[in-house]
Tab-separated table of C-alpha atoms in Angstrom:
chain	number	residue	atom	x	y	z
A	12	UNK	CA	22.959	22.076	14.470
A	13	UNK	CA	25.556	19.360	14.979
A	14	UNK	CA	23.082	16.810	13.662
A	15	UNK	CA	22.514	18.929	10.532
A	16	UNK	CA	26.276	19.192	9.956
A	17	UNK	CA	26.623	15.430	10.318
A	18	UNK	CA	23.804	14.855	7.857
A	19	UNK	CA	25.331	17.304	5.383
A	20	UNK	CA	28.748	15.671	5.722
A	21	UNK	CA	27.288	12.215	5.223
A	22	UNK	CA	25.390	13.275	2.095
A	23	UNK	CA	28.497	15.014	0.730
A	24	UNK	CA	30.606	11.904	1.316
A	25	UNK	CA	28.056	9.745	-0.419
A	26	UNK	CA	27.878	12.109	-3.390
A	27	UNK	CA	31.686	12.197	-3.715
A	28	UNK	CA	31.823	8.417	-3.520
A	29	UNK	CA	29.319	8.107	-6.332
A	30	UNK	CA	31.279	10.602	-8.451
A	31	UNK	CA	34.458	8.515	-8.302
A	32	UNK	CA	35.029	7.056	-11.782
A	33	UNK	CA	33.603	3.552	-12.009
A	34	UNK	CA	36.683	2.127	-13.714
A	35	UNK	CA	38.968	3.317	-10.922
A	36	UNK	CA	37.073	1.294	-8.357
A	37	UNK	CA	36.366	-1.734	-10.546
A	38	UNK	CA	32.707	-1.378	-9.624
A	39	UNK	CA	29.433	-0.608	-11.333
A	40	UNK	CA	26.480	1.314	-9.958
A	41	UNK	CA	23.349	2.598	-11.647
A	42	UNK	CA	20.037	4.161	-10.645
A	43	UNK	CA	16.863	3.927	-12.710
A	44	UNK	CA	13.427	5.477	-12.403
A	45	UNK	CA	10.248	4.003	-13.859
A	46	UNK	CA	6.648	5.102	-13.633
A	47	UNK	CA	3.533	6.185	-15.483
A	48	UNK	CA	0.577	8.539	-15.569
A	49	UNK	CA	-2.713	6.782	-16.327
A	50	UNK	CA	-6.280	7.738	-17.171
A	51	UNK	CA	-9.111	5.246	-16.774
A	52	UNK	CA	-12.859	5.204	-17.342
A	53	UNK	CA	-14.612	2.263	-15.665
A	54	UNK	CA	-18.258	1.198	-15.960
A	55	UNK	CA	-19.387	-1.494	-13.527
A	56	UNK	CA	-22.638	-3.393	-14.035
A	57	UNK	CA	-23.532	-5.342	-10.886
A	58	UNK	CA	-25.344	-8.669	-10.917
A	59	UNK	CA	-28.496	-6.986	-9.539
A	60	UNK	CA	-28.595	-4.599	-12.505
A	61	UNK	CA	-27.276	-1.476	-10.760
A	62	UNK	CA	-24.574	0.454	-12.596
A	63	UNK	CA	-21.721	2.730	-11.665
A	64	UNK	CA	-19.322	4.807	-13.760
A	65	UNK	CA	-15.991	6.217	-12.568
A	66	UNK	CA	-13.138	7.964	-14.315
A	67	UNK	CA	-9.946	9.621	-13.224
A	68	UNK	CA	-6.213	10.123	-13.518
A	69	UNK	CA	-3.722	8.193	-11.427
A	70	UNK	CA	-0.017	7.800	-10.751
A	71	UNK	CA	0.022	4.056	-10.024
A	72	UNK	CA	3.688	3.543	-9.171
A	73	UNK	CA	7.045	5.260	-9.112
A	74	UNK	CA	9.818	2.670	-9.132
A	75	UNK	CA	13.354	3.610	-8.045
A	76	UNK	CA	15.656	0.852	-9.247
A	77	UNK	CA	19.267	0.586	-8.033
A	78	UNK	CA	21.834	-1.921	-9.171
A	79	UNK	CA	25.494	-2.408	-8.299
A	80	UNK	CA	28.232	-4.936	-9.023
A	81	UNK	CA	31.814	-5.600	-7.947
A	82	UNK	CA	33.537	-8.750	-9.143
A	83	UNK	CA	31.345	-11.784	-8.472
A	84	UNK	CA	29.107	-9.792	-6.128
A	85	UNK	CA	26.068	-7.757	-7.097
A	86	UNK	CA	23.058	-6.168	-5.470
A	87	UNK	CA	19.675	-4.971	-6.629
A	88	UNK	CA	17.168	-2.758	-4.849
A	89	UNK	CA	13.695	-1.771	-6.021
A	90	UNK	CA	11.712	0.801	-4.018
A	91	UNK	CA	8.085	1.461	-5.007
A	92	UNK	CA	6.068	4.580	-4.248
A	93	UNK	CA	2.619	3.060	-4.524
A	94	UNK	CA	-1.024	3.946	-3.854
A	95	UNK	CA	-2.722	1.924	-1.118
A	96	UNK	CA	-6.397	1.137	-0.593
A	97	UNK	CA	-6.867	4.395	1.341
A	98	UNK	CA	-5.644	6.376	-1.710
A	99	UNK	CA	-2.451	7.311	0.118
A	100	UNK	CA	1.057	7.139	-1.329
A	101	UNK	CA	3.109	4.558	0.563
A	102	UNK	CA	6.675	3.308	0.229
A	103	UNK	CA	7.250	-0.390	-0.391
A	104	UNK	CA	10.612	-2.133	-0.580
A	105	UNK	CA	9.729	-4.549	-3.358
A	106	UNK	CA	13.189	-6.083	-3.762
A	107	UNK	CA	16.478	-5.993	-1.858
A	108	UNK	CA	18.789	-8.773	-2.952
A	109	UNK	CA	22.472	-9.669	-2.849
A	110	UNK	CA	23.927	-12.153	-5.334
A	111	UNK	CA	27.185	-14.079	-5.537
A	112	UNK	CA	28.070	-15.807	-8.808
A	113	UNK	CA	30.138	-18.988	-8.636
A	114	UNK	CA	29.688	-19.434	-12.383
A	115	UNK	CA	26.996	-20.101	-14.947
A	116	UNK	CA	25.945	-23.249	-13.079
A	117	UNK	CA	25.354	-21.625	-9.677
A	118	UNK	CA	24.381	-18.164	-8.491
A	119	UNK	CA	23.066	-17.541	-4.977
A	120	UNK	CA	20.754	-14.655	-4.149
A	121	UNK	CA	19.752	-13.645	-0.613
A	122	UNK	CA	17.161	-11.088	0.469
A	123	UNK	CA	13.722	-10.137	-0.774
A	124	UNK	CA	13.107	-11.041	-4.409
A	125	UNK	CA	10.385	-12.041	-6.849
A	126	UNK	CA	9.298	-15.646	-6.358
A	127	UNK	CA	10.426	-17.899	-9.221
A	128	UNK	CA	6.937	-18.575	-10.549
A	129	UNK	CA	5.986	-18.617	-14.220
A	130	UNK	CA	7.437	-16.131	-16.685
A	131	UNK	CA	5.749	-12.801	-15.918
A	132	UNK	CA	6.647	-12.508	-12.256
A	133	UNK	CA	10.414	-12.466	-12.723
A	134	UNK	CA	10.588	-10.990	-16.249
A	135	UNK	CA	9.027	-7.604	-15.458
A	136	UNK	CA	9.558	-5.229	-12.500
A	137	UNK	CA	6.418	-4.420	-10.492
A	138	UNK	CA	6.787	-0.747	-11.384
A	139	UNK	CA	8.207	-1.154	-14.879
A	140	UNK	CA	5.093	-0.230	-16.882
A	141	UNK	CA	7.274	0.971	-19.767
A	142	UNK	CA	8.403	-2.637	-20.314
A	143	UNK	CA	4.943	-4.197	-20.076
A	144	UNK	CA	2.925	-4.619	-23.241
A	145	UNK	CA	-0.529	-4.050	-21.635
A	146	UNK	CA	-1.092	-1.324	-19.044
A	147	UNK	CA	-1.011	-3.596	-15.963
A	148	UNK	CA	0.450	-6.896	-14.887
A	149	UNK	CA	-2.021	-9.818	-15.015
A	150	UNK	CA	-4.189	-10.181	-11.911
A	151	UNK	CA	-2.622	-13.514	-10.988
A	152	UNK	CA	0.736	-11.759	-10.357
A	153	UNK	CA	-0.400	-8.162	-9.717
A	154	UNK	CA	0.466	-7.250	-6.133
A	155	UNK	CA	-1.498	-3.958	-6.119
A	156	UNK	CA	-4.194	-4.035	-3.404
A	157	UNK	CA	-2.606	-7.314	-2.249
A	158	UNK	CA	-4.763	-9.110	-4.807
A	159	UNK	CA	-2.241	-11.401	-6.505
A	160	UNK	CA	-3.219	-15.057	-6.466
A	161	UNK	CA	0.321	-16.420	-6.238
A	162	UNK	CA	2.985	-15.095	-3.821
A	163	UNK	CA	4.821	-12.573	-5.999
A	164	UNK	CA	7.597	-11.720	-3.515
A	165	UNK	CA	9.394	-13.682	-0.849
A	166	UNK	CA	12.318	-13.386	1.608
A	167	UNK	CA	15.122	-15.925	1.836
A	168	UNK	CA	17.525	-17.663	-0.554
A	169	UNK	CA	17.417	-18.337	-4.277
A	170	UNK	CA	19.770	-20.723	-6.067
A	171	UNK	CA	19.793	-20.428	-9.860
A	172	UNK	CA	21.912	-21.227	-12.860
A	173	UNK	CA	22.221	-23.146	-16.111
A	174	UNK	CA	22.772	-26.883	-16.100
A	175	UNK	CA	26.107	-27.913	-17.690
A	176	UNK	CA	24.729	-30.098	-20.499
A	177	UNK	CA	22.534	-29.819	-23.626
A	178	UNK	CA	24.380	-26.591	-24.516
A	179	UNK	CA	23.112	-25.014	-21.259
A	180	UNK	CA	19.560	-24.907	-22.554
A	181	UNK	CA	18.210	-26.059	-19.188
A	182	UNK	CA	18.069	-23.610	-16.288
A	183	UNK	CA	16.791	-23.893	-12.736
A	184	UNK	CA	15.672	-21.808	-9.759
A	185	UNK	CA	15.331	-23.097	-6.205
A	186	UNK	CA	13.729	-20.813	-3.595
A	187	UNK	CA	14.086	-21.520	0.142
A	188	UNK	CA	12.262	-18.719	1.937
A	189	UNK	CA	9.962	-17.619	4.753
A	190	UNK	CA	6.971	-18.068	2.461
A	191	UNK	CA	3.530	-16.681	3.249
A	192	UNK	CA	2.349	-15.145	6.499
A	193	UNK	CA	-1.060	-15.643	8.080
A	194	UNK	CA	-2.847	-14.213	5.019
A	195	UNK	CA	-2.140	-13.325	1.395
A	196	UNK	CA	-1.041	-9.728	2.076
A	197	UNK	CA	1.302	-10.727	4.929
A	198	UNK	CA	4.906	-11.134	3.754
A	199	UNK	CA	7.253	-12.132	6.622
A	200	UNK	CA	10.148	-9.702	6.103
A	201	UNK	CA	11.604	-9.938	9.614
A	202	UNK	CA	11.143	-13.575	10.545
A	203	UNK	CA	9.024	-16.650	9.924
A	204	UNK	CA	5.776	-17.028	11.875
A	205	UNK	CA	5.876	-20.838	11.929
A	206	UNK	CA	9.570	-21.580	11.139
A	207	UNK	CA	8.483	-23.763	8.187
A	208	UNK	CA	10.196	-22.722	4.969
A	209	UNK	CA	8.605	-22.363	1.577
A	210	UNK	CA	10.272	-24.541	-1.066
A	211	UNK	CA	9.914	-23.780	-4.758
A	212	UNK	CA	11.521	-25.305	-7.849
A	213	UNK	CA	11.338	-23.848	-11.363
A	214	UNK	CA	12.857	-25.640	-14.361
A	215	UNK	CA	13.158	-24.215	-17.869
A	216	UNK	CA	14.236	-25.269	-21.336
A	217	UNK	CA	15.217	-22.599	-23.869
A	218	UNK	CA	15.665	-23.089	-27.605
A	219	UNK	CA	15.801	-20.424	-30.322
A	220	UNK	CA	14.117	-17.856	-28.064
A	221	UNK	CA	11.325	-20.172	-26.931
A	222	UNK	CA	11.110	-20.682	-23.155
A	223	UNK	CA	9.264	-23.699	-21.756
A	224	UNK	CA	9.035	-24.037	-18.000
A	225	UNK	CA	7.264	-25.450	-14.986
A	226	UNK	CA	7.352	-25.068	-11.242
A	227	UNK	CA	6.286	-26.777	-8.030
A	228	UNK	CA	5.921	-24.912	-4.709
A	229	UNK	CA	5.006	-26.048	-1.200
A	230	UNK	CA	4.502	-23.867	1.874
A	231	UNK	CA	2.934	-24.196	5.324
A	232	UNK	CA	0.663	-21.298	6.318
A	233	UNK	CA	0.247	-20.674	10.079
A	234	UNK	CA	-3.187	-20.425	11.758
A	235	UNK	CA	-4.957	-17.058	11.785
A	236	UNK	CA	-6.931	-16.406	14.987
A	237	UNK	CA	-8.435	-13.469	16.876
A	238	UNK	CA	-9.843	-11.611	13.853
A	239	UNK	CA	-12.425	-8.890	14.501
A	240	UNK	CA	-14.713	-10.931	12.271
A	241	UNK	CA	-14.572	-14.508	13.654
A	242	UNK	CA	-15.581	-15.907	10.250
A	243	UNK	CA	-12.134	-14.839	9.000
A	244	UNK	CA	-10.322	-17.044	11.519
A	245	UNK	CA	-8.228	-19.882	10.125
A	246	UNK	CA	-7.779	-22.307	13.032
A	247	UNK	CA	-5.513	-24.836	11.307
A	248	UNK	CA	-2.157	-24.852	9.558
A	249	UNK	CA	-2.658	-25.037	5.788
A	250	UNK	CA	-0.326	-26.634	3.270
A	251	UNK	CA	-0.196	-24.536	0.131
A	252	UNK	CA	0.853	-26.251	-3.087
A	253	UNK	CA	1.281	-24.386	-6.364
A	254	UNK	CA	1.978	-26.141	-9.641
A	255	UNK	CA	2.499	-24.116	-12.795
A	256	UNK	CA	3.596	-24.219	-16.411
A	257	UNK	CA	4.569	-21.441	-18.799
A	258	UNK	CA	5.690	-20.753	-22.353
A	259	UNK	CA	7.155	-17.530	-23.699
A	260	UNK	CA	8.552	-16.230	-26.946
A	261	UNK	CA	9.491	-12.553	-26.665
A	262	UNK	CA	11.706	-11.920	-29.671
A	263	UNK	CA	11.135	-8.997	-32.032
A	264	UNK	CA	8.585	-8.663	-33.574
A	265	UNK	CA	6.690	-11.397	-31.649
A	266	UNK	CA	5.387	-11.306	-28.078
A	267	UNK	CA	3.757	-14.537	-26.884
A	268	UNK	CA	3.302	-15.479	-23.214
A	269	UNK	CA	1.130	-18.171	-21.686
A	270	UNK	CA	1.093	-19.472	-18.133
A	271	UNK	CA	-1.242	-21.344	-15.824
A	272	UNK	CA	-1.381	-22.271	-12.135
A	273	UNK	CA	-3.071	-24.762	-9.849
A	274	UNK	CA	-3.166	-23.448	-6.259
A	275	UNK	CA	-4.179	-25.855	-3.495
A	276	UNK	CA	-4.830	-25.045	0.170
A	277	UNK	CA	-4.875	-28.303	2.096
A	278	UNK	CA	-6.271	-28.475	5.624
A	279	UNK	CA	-7.318	-31.283	7.977
A	280	UNK	CA	-10.893	-31.363	6.665
A	281	UNK	CA	-10.711	-30.330	3.011
A	282	UNK	CA	-8.613	-29.310	0.021
A	283	UNK	CA	-9.570	-26.110	-1.798
A	284	UNK	CA	-8.322	-25.554	-5.350
A	285	UNK	CA	-7.954	-22.449	-7.481
A	286	UNK	CA	-6.978	-22.501	-11.160
A	287	UNK	CA	-5.768	-19.335	-12.920
A	288	UNK	CA	-3.934	-18.416	-16.087
A	289	UNK	CA	-3.162	-15.904	-18.822
A	290	UNK	CA	-2.460	-15.809	-22.561
A	291	UNK	CA	-0.909	-12.700	-24.105
A	292	UNK	CA	-0.070	-11.952	-27.740
A	293	UNK	CA	1.497	-8.995	-29.542
A	294	UNK	CA	3.185	-8.195	-32.861
A	295	UNK	CA	5.329	-5.117	-33.507
A	296	UNK	CA	4.829	-3.055	-36.653
A	297	UNK	CA	7.272	-0.150	-36.685
A	298	UNK	CA	6.736	1.859	-33.505
A	299	UNK	CA	3.331	0.260	-32.765
A	300	UNK	CA	2.575	-3.079	-31.109
A	301	UNK	CA	-1.069	-4.191	-31.166
A	302	UNK	CA	-1.789	-6.738	-28.421
A	303	UNK	CA	-4.455	-8.826	-26.729
A	304	UNK	CA	-4.634	-10.640	-23.394
A	305	UNK	CA	-6.972	-13.217	-21.881
A	306	UNK	CA	-7.096	-13.907	-18.118
A	307	UNK	CA	-9.195	-16.243	-16.029
A	308	UNK	CA	-9.544	-17.652	-12.517
A	309	UNK	CA	-11.704	-20.444	-11.123
A	310	UNK	CA	-12.089	-20.464	-7.347
A	311	UNK	CA	-13.543	-23.158	-5.055
A	312	UNK	CA	-17.325	-23.314	-4.778
A	313	UNK	CA	-17.019	-22.675	-1.037
A	314	UNK	CA	-15.028	-19.730	0.265
A	315	UNK	CA	-11.342	-20.510	0.513
A	316	UNK	CA	-10.453	-19.672	4.112
A	317	UNK	CA	-7.020	-18.375	3.076
A	318	UNK	CA	-8.474	-15.839	0.592
A	319	UNK	CA	-11.170	-14.675	3.060
A	320	UNK	CA	-9.468	-11.517	4.514
A	321	UNK	CA	-8.194	-10.241	1.127
A	322	UNK	CA	-9.550	-9.562	-2.354
A	323	UNK	CA	-8.731	-12.611	-4.420
A	324	UNK	CA	-12.112	-14.340	-4.313
A	325	UNK	CA	-14.479	-11.400	-3.734
A	326	UNK	CA	-15.666	-11.256	-7.375
A	327	UNK	CA	-15.704	-15.028	-7.733
A	328	UNK	CA	-14.685	-16.715	-10.978
A	329	UNK	CA	-13.749	-14.244	-13.691
A	330	UNK	CA	-12.860	-14.022	-17.372
A	331	UNK	CA	-11.118	-10.922	-18.719
A	332	UNK	CA	-10.233	-9.915	-22.279
A	333	UNK	CA	-8.212	-6.802	-23.041
A	334	UNK	CA	-6.832	-5.398	-26.284
A	335	UNK	CA	-4.887	-2.313	-27.185
A	336	UNK	CA	-1.870	-0.809	-28.835
A	337	UNK	CA	1.489	0.255	-27.417
A	338	UNK	CA	3.392	3.052	-29.151
A	339	UNK	CA	7.107	3.546	-28.519
A	340	UNK	CA	8.250	6.989	-29.723
A	341	UNK	CA	11.714	6.380	-28.222
A	342	UNK	CA	13.437	3.930	-25.876
A	343	UNK	CA	12.427	5.849	-22.733
A	344	UNK	CA	8.710	6.384	-23.275
A	345	UNK	CA	5.657	4.318	-24.175
A	346	UNK	CA	2.063	5.331	-24.873
A	347	UNK	CA	-0.725	2.756	-24.500
A	348	UNK	CA	-4.431	2.742	-25.312
A	349	UNK	CA	-6.464	-0.205	-24.010
A	350	UNK	CA	-10.013	-1.576	-23.736
A	351	UNK	CA	-10.970	-4.353	-21.294
A	352	UNK	CA	-14.011	-6.509	-20.574
A	353	UNK	CA	-13.900	-8.326	-17.225
A	354	UNK	CA	-16.797	-10.522	-16.147
A	355	UNK	CA	-16.993	-11.889	-12.611
A	356	UNK	CA	-19.789	-13.576	-10.708
A	357	UNK	CA	-20.769	-10.386	-8.865
A	358	UNK	CA	-20.336	-7.819	-11.661
A	359	UNK	CA	-19.048	-7.062	-15.153
A	360	UNK	CA	-16.491	-4.301	-15.716
A	361	UNK	CA	-15.938	-2.308	-18.923
A	362	UNK	CA	-12.728	-0.298	-18.890
A	363	UNK	CA	-11.095	2.165	-21.270
A	364	UNK	CA	-7.631	3.355	-20.289
A	365	UNK	CA	-4.583	5.132	-21.570
A	366	UNK	CA	-1.099	5.337	-20.121
A	367	UNK	CA	2.109	7.295	-20.655
A	368	UNK	CA	4.965	5.273	-19.151
A	369	UNK	CA	8.639	6.170	-18.796
A	370	UNK	CA	11.884	4.509	-17.848
A	371	UNK	CA	15.381	5.940	-17.411
């Protein structure tokens, strides 16, 4: 009983604290909720000619987004209720970051945040389907099923700001973090397996709404031994290098995003390279935005030992084209209808989907 009273008192204190007028404390705090309900029909034609058809409803993600600020300090937290590979709802702390602003030229963020790669990964929340133009994030930066090709999240420090010349049109991000774990779905949240830090630099130039940028990343991935399947062992430390470039113009009524990556895994005996990219276009007419997206990936001819335990390379090289329309009846809801053709080396997928997304 005493424990229940303590819990009740704690919750009451928290509620009263949140009800204190924001102006009186000189602070800001907000809570947002984002999610969607989807329906998808998928027809898969395998390389051997066999076919399979599935359809069903899903609740891909519920995103609870909290933000607070006081003076030069701010924090951001993003908690995802997601569906894992076993079709169970799991909780994932996607972001937890603290930021101190020295000025426009330097802001320092510490915690778990989205890696400063390309445009898509830092422009859109993982669970913010209402903000996306298509139904899903591109595969290269989609962390669902741990299948993203680049490391979408990381834990450590980020230094960012605008350079004090050329009318502050140049901006930068520098990430110094734990980097990858022993495989693509292993994010070191509570330490660094090999003590070697991931270093990433992103530079951008912005003019009249056009964003041009590039990045260079290097990380050292520790060996992976003792797998149940010995063919999944990775006996050597790998050096991962990621080079990327992106362009974006997202100003009403236009939506144009393009980005590409070269991912290299360098070991003592060989270097394995993966190339991936996207191009996305949309144009708003009233409450409707027709759109189209192209995605591709080219993997090494031999199996990349780093991708082996996860899903990245299981379908081999792929090309995907999707097109649809997004309807925005009001600022809190979006309705999308989409068709997709996705051809890999092992199968071809034909998908029809619709989504009702919300954000408050």
